[in-house]
Structure formats: structure tokens, C-alpha cells
Amino acid sequence: SWSPIKQPGTLIEWSTKENQNFGIVEFENIRLIGAIPNQSNLRQGQKMKISSCGFDGMPKYTFAPDP
């Protein structure tokens, strides 16, 4: 059955390509890949939340640090 994911998640790893950050964030043993815009001080283990999600031929996620 469907149930909402509990936030925040944990930043597992990240990278930057062409000035775009993206990373893997784990929520309840589920790992998602998504964009992390406008962030320069990322660190492993940082708490993250889903700021947007959608579907355009494939799932698309955007993450932001949890304050």
C-alpha cells in the first residue's frame, strides 16, 4: 500500500556538472537521484527535503537542505 515518505532524508553523495549540483538522498532506505540547485556547501550526511517532484517521461526530483 502507498504511504508518504518521512522527511528529511540524508544526502548520501553528490556531484557537480556544468554548474549543476545533483545528488543521491536516502529516505527510509529508498534512494532518490535529483537536482540540488543553488547550493555550494553540501556535505555527506546533510539533512535534505524534497522541494519538488514531477514526471516528464521519468521521475524528476529537486532537493533542498532541511533548515
CSV table of C-alpha atoms in Angstrom, one decimal:
chain,number,residue,atom,x,y,z
A,1,SER,CA,0.0,0.0,0.0
A,2,TRP,CA,1.0,3.6,-0.5
A,3,SER,CA,2.3,5.8,2.3
A,4,PRO,CA,4.0,9.1,2.3
A,5,ILE,CA,7.8,9.3,2.8
A,6,LYS,CA,9.0,10.7,6.1
A,7,GLN,CA,11.3,13.7,5.6
A,8,PRO,CA,14.0,14.8,6.0
A,9,GLY,CA,16.3,12.4,4.1
A,10,THR,CA,20.1,12.1,4.2
A,11,LEU,CA,22.4,13.2,1.5
A,12,ILE,CA,24.5,10.1,0.6
A,13,GLU,CA,26.6,11.6,-2.2
A,14,TRP,CA,26.6,14.5,-4.7
A,15,SER,CA,28.4,15.8,-7.7
A,16,THR,CA,28.5,18.9,-9.9
A,17,LYS,CA,28.5,19.0,-13.7
A,18,GLU,CA,28.3,22.2,-15.8
A,19,ASN,CA,27.5,24.3,-12.6
A,20,GLN,CA,24.5,22.0,-11.8
A,21,ASN,CA,24.5,20.0,-8.5
A,22,PHE,CA,22.8,16.7,-8.2
A,23,GLY,CA,22.9,14.0,-5.6
A,24,ILE,CA,21.5,10.8,-4.0
A,25,VAL,CA,19.3,11.4,-1.0
A,26,GLU,CA,18.0,8.4,1.1
A,27,PHE,CA,14.5,8.4,2.7
A,28,GLU,CA,13.6,5.4,4.8
A,29,ASN,CA,16.0,3.1,2.9
A,30,ILE,CA,14.8,4.4,-0.5
A,31,ARG,CA,17.5,6.3,-2.5
A,32,LEU,CA,16.4,9.0,-5.0
A,33,ILE,CA,18.5,10.9,-7.5
A,34,GLY,CA,17.7,14.6,-8.1
A,35,ALA,CA,18.9,18.1,-8.6
A,36,ILE,CA,20.2,20.3,-5.7
A,37,PRO,CA,20.1,23.9,-7.1
A,38,ASN,CA,21.8,26.9,-5.7
A,39,GLN,CA,23.9,25.1,-3.0
A,40,SER,CA,27.6,25.3,-2.6
A,41,ASN,CA,28.2,23.9,0.9
A,42,LEU,CA,26.9,20.4,0.5
A,43,ARG,CA,28.2,17.7,2.9
A,44,GLN,CA,27.7,14.0,3.3
A,45,GLY,CA,25.1,13.2,5.9
A,46,GLN,CA,23.3,16.6,5.5
A,47,LYS,CA,19.5,16.5,6.0
A,48,MET,CA,17.6,17.2,2.8
A,49,LYS,CA,13.9,17.6,1.9
A,50,ILE,CA,12.1,17.1,-1.4
A,51,SER,CA,11.3,20.6,-2.7
A,52,SER,CA,9.6,19.5,-5.9
A,53,CYS,CA,8.8,16.3,-7.8
A,54,GLY,CA,7.2,15.5,-11.1
A,55,PHE,CA,7.1,13.2,-14.1
A,56,ASP,CA,8.2,14.0,-17.6
A,57,GLY,CA,8.8,10.7,-19.2
A,58,MET,CA,10.7,9.7,-16.0
A,59,PRO,CA,10.5,10.8,-12.3
A,60,LYS,CA,12.2,14.2,-11.6
A,61,TYR,CA,13.2,15.3,-8.0
A,62,THR,CA,14.6,18.5,-6.6
A,63,PHE,CA,16.1,18.6,-3.1
A,64,ALA,CA,16.9,21.4,-0.7
A,65,PRO,CA,18.7,21.4,2.7
A,66,ASP,CA,16.3,20.9,5.6
A,67,PRO,CA,16.7,24.0,7.9
